[in-house]
PDB file of C-alpha atoms in Angstrom:
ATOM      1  CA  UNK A   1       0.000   0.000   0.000  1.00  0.00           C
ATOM      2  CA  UNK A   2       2.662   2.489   0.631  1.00  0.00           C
ATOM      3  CA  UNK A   3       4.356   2.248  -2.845  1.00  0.00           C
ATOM      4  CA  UNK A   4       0.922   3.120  -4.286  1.00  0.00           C
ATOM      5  CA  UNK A   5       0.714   6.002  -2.127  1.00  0.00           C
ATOM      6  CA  UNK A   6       4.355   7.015  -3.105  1.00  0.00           C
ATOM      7  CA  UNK A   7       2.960   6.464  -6.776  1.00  0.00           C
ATOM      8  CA  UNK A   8       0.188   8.901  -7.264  1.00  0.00           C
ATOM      9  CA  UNK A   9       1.590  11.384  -4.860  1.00  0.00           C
ATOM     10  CA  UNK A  10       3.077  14.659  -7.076  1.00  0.00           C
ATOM     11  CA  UNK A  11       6.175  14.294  -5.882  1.00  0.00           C
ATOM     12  CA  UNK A  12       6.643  10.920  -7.788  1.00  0.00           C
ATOM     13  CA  UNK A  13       9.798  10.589  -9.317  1.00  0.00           C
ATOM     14  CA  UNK A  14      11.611   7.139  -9.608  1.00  0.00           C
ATOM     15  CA  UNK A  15      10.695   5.688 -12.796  1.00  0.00           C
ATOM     16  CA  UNK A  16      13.537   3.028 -12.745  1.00  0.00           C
ATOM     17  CA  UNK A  17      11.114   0.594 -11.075  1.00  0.00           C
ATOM     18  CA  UNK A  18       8.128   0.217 -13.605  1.00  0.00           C
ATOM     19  CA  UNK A  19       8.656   2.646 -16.302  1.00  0.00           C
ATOM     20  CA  UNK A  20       5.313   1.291 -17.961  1.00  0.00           C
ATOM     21  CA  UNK A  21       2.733   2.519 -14.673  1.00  0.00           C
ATOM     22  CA  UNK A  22       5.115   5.812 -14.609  1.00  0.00           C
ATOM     23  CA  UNK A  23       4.551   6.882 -17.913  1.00  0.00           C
ATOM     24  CA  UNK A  24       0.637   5.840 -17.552  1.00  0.00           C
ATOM     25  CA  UNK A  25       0.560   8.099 -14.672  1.00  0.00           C
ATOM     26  CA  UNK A  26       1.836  11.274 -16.121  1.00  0.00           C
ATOM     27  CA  UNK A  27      -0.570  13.881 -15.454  1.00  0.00           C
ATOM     28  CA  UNK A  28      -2.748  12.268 -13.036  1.00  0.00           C
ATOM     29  CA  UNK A  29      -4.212  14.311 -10.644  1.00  0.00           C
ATOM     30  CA  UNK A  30      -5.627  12.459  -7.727  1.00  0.00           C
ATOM     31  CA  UNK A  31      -6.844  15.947  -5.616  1.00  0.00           C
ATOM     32  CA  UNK A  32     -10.430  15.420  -6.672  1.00  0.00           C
ATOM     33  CA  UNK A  33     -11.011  11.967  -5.940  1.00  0.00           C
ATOM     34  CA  UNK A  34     -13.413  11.711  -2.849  1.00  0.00           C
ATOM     35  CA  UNK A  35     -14.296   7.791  -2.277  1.00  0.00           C
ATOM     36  CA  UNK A  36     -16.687   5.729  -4.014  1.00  0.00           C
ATOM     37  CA  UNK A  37     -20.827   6.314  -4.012  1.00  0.00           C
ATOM     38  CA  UNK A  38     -22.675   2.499  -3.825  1.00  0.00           C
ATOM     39  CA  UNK A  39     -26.200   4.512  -3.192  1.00  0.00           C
ATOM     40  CA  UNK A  40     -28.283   5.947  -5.751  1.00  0.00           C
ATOM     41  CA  UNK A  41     -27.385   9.899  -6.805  1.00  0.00           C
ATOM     42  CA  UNK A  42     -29.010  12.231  -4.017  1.00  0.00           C
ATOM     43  CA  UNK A  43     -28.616  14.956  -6.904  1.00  0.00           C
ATOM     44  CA  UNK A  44     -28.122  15.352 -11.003  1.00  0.00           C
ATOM     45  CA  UNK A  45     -27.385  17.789 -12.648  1.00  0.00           C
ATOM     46  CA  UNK A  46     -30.943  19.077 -14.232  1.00  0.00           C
ATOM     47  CA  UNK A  47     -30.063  22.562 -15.867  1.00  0.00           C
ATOM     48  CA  UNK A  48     -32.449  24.101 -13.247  1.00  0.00           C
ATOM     49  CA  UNK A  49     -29.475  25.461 -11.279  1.00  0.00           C
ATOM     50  CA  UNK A  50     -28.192  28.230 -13.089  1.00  0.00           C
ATOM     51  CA  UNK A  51     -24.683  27.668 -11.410  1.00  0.00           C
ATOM     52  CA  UNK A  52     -24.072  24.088 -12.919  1.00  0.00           C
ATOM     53  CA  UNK A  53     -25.748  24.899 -16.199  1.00  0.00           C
ATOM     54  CA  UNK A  54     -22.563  25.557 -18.246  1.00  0.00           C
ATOM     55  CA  UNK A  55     -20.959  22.602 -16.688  1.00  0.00           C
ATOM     56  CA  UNK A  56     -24.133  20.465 -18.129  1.00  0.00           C
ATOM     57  CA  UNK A  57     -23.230  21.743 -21.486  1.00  0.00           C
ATOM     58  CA  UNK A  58     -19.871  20.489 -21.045  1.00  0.00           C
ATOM     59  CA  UNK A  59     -20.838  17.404 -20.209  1.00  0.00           C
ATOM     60  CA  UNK A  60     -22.789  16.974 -22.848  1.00  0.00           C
ATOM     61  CA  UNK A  61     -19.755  17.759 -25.302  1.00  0.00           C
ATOM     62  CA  UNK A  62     -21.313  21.552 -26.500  1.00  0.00           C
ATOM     63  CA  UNK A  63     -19.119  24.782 -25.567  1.00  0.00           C
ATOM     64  CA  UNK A  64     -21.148  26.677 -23.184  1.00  0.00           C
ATOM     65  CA  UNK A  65     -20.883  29.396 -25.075  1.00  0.00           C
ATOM     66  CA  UNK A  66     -20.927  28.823 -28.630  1.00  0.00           C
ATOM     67  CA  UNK A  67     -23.018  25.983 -28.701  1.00  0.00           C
ATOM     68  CA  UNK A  68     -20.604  23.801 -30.855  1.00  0.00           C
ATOM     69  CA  UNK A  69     -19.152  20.149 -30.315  1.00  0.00           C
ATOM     70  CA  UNK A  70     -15.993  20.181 -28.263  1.00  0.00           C
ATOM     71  CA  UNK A  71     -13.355  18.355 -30.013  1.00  0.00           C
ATOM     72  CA  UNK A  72     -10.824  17.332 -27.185  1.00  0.00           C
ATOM     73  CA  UNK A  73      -7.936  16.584 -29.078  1.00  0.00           C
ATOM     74  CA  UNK A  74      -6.053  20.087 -28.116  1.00  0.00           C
ATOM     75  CA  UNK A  75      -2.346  19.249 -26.554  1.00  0.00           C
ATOM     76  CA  UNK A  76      -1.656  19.731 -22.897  1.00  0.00           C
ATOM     77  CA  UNK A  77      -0.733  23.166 -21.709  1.00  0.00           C
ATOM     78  CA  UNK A  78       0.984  23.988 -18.577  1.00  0.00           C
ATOM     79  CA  UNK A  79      -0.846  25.088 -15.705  1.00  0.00           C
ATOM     80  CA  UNK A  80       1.865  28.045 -15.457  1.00  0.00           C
ATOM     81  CA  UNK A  81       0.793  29.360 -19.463  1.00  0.00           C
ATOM     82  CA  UNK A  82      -3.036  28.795 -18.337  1.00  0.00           C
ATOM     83  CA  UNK A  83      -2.679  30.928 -15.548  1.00  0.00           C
ATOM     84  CA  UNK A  84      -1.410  33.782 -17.785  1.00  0.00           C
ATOM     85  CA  UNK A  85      -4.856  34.276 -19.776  1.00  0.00           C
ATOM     86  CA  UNK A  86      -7.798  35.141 -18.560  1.00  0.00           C
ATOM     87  CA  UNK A  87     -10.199  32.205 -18.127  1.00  0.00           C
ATOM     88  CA  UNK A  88     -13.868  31.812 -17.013  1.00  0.00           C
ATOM     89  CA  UNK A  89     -13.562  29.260 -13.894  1.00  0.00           C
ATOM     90  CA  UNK A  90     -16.734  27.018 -14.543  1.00  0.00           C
ATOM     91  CA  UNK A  91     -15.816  24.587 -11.271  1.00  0.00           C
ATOM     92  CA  UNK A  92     -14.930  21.056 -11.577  1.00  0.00           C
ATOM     93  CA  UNK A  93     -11.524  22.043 -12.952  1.00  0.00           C
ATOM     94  CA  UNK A  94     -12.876  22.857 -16.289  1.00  0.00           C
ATOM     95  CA  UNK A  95     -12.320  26.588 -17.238  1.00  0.00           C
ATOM     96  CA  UNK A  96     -13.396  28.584 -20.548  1.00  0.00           C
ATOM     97  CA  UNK A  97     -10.890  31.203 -22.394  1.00  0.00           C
ATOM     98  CA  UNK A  98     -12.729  34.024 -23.496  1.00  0.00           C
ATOM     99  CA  UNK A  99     -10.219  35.570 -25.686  1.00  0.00           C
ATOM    100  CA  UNK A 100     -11.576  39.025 -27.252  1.00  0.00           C
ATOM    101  CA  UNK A 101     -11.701  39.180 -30.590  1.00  0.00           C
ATOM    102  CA  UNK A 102      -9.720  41.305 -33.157  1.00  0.00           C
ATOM    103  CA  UNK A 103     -12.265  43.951 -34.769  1.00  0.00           C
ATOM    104  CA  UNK A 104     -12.664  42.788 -38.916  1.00  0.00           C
ATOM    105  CA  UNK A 105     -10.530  44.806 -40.808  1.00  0.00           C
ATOM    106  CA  UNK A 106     -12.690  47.098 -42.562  1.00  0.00           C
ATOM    107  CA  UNK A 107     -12.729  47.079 -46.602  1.00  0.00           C
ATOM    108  CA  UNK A 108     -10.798  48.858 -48.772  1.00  0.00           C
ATOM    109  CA  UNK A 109     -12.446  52.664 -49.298  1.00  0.00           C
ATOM    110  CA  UNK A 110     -11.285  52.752 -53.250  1.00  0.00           C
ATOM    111  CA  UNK A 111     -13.688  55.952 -54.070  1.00  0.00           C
ATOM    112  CA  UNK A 112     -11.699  58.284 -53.064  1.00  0.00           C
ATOM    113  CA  UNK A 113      -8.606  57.168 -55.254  1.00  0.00           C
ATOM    114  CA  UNK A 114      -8.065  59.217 -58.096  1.00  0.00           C
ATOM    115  CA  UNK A 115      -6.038  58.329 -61.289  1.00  0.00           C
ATOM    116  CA  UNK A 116      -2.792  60.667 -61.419  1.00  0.00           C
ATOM    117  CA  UNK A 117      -1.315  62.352 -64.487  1.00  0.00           C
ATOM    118  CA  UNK A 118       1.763  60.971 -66.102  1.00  0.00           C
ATOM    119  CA  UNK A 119       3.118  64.316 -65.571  1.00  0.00           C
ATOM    120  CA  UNK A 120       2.433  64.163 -61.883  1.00  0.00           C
ATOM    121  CA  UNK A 121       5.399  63.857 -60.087  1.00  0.00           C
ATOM    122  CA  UNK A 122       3.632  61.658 -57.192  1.00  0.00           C
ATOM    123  CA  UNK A 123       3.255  58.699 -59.985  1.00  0.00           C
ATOM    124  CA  UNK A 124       6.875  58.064 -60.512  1.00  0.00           C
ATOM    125  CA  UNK A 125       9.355  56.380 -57.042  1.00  0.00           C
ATOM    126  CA  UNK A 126      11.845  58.604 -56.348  1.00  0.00           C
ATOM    127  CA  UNK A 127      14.505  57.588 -58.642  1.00  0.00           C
ATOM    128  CA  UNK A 128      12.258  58.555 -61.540  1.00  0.00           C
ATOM    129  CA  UNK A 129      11.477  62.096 -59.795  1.00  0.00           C
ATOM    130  CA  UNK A 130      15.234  63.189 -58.988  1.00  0.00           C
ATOM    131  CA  UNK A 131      16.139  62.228 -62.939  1.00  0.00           C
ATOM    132  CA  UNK A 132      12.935  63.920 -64.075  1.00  0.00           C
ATOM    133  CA  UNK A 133      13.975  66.643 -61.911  1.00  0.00           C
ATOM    134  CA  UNK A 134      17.838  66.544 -63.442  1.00  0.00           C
ATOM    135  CA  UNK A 135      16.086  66.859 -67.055  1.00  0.00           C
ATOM    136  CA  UNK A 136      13.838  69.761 -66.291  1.00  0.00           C
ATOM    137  CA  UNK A 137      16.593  71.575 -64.920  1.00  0.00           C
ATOM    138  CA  UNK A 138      18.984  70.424 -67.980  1.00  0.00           C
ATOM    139  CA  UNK A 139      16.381  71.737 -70.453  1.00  0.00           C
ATOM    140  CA  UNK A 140      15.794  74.866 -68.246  1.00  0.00           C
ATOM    141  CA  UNK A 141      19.445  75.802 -68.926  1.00  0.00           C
ATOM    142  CA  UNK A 142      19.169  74.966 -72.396  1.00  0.00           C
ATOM    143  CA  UNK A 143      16.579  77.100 -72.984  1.00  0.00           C
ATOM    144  CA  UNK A 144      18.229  79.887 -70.821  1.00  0.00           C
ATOM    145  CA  UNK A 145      21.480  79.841 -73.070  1.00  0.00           C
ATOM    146  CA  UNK A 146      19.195  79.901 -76.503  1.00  0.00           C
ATOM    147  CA  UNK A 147      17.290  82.929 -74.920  1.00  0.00           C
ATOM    148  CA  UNK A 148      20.592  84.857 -73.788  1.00  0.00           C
ATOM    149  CA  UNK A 149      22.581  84.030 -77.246  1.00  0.00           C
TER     150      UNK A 149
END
């Protein structure tokens, strides 16, 4: 009896024994485990108690707030990350995340987008404007020598 006490405590760590049962009992928690009940239920969960109603849902496999199927086949997270995020305690260990949402990203506003001129400076990147700009001034002394000769 002792060894099986050592086993399921949390402090189990010797694994050279039976590596088989140690790796079966990864992750076992045994803080919630209260006897065993031979007599009929002396309660169920009914939905009229508005405390237990989400963890009805759950029980039934729907997310007590969407409605939807749970699909249980999420990894395992540690307890430390969990306790980062804000969760919904619902009792019986079970917990919902209620992550806000991102606002939708609005569309594109295209009507107020006009077409540009090809002589508009703002049409052409930067390289294009500084040789533009090296050709108007080019021309600008051209024409400046013809009118002074």
């Amino acid at each position: 009896m002792h060894w099986v006490k050592y086993v399921t405590k949390a402090s189990f760590t010797d694994k050279s024994w039976d590596y088989e049962l140690a790796s079966r009992l990864k992750g076992f928690h045994n803080g919630c485990f209260a006897g065993f009940w031979d007599e009929p239920p002396k309660w169920r969960l009914t939905g009229t108690d508005k405390k237990f109603n989400i963890l009805l849902k759950v029980k039934q496999g729907i997310h007590p707030i969407s409605g939807k199927p749970i699909v249980w086949d999420k990894a395992l997270v540690p307890w430390a990350l969990v306790q980062s995020v804000n969760l919904i305690d619902l009792g019986s260990w079970c917990y919902c995340y209620n992550a806000p949402r991102a606002p939708p990203i609005p569309p594109l506003d295209l009507t107020n987008l006009t077409e540009l001129d090809d002589d508009d400076d703002r049409k052409h990147p930067n390289d294009i404007r500084r040789e533009i700009a090296r050709h108007r001034e080019l021309i600008s002394r051209r024409q400046d020598y013809e009118f002074d000769s």
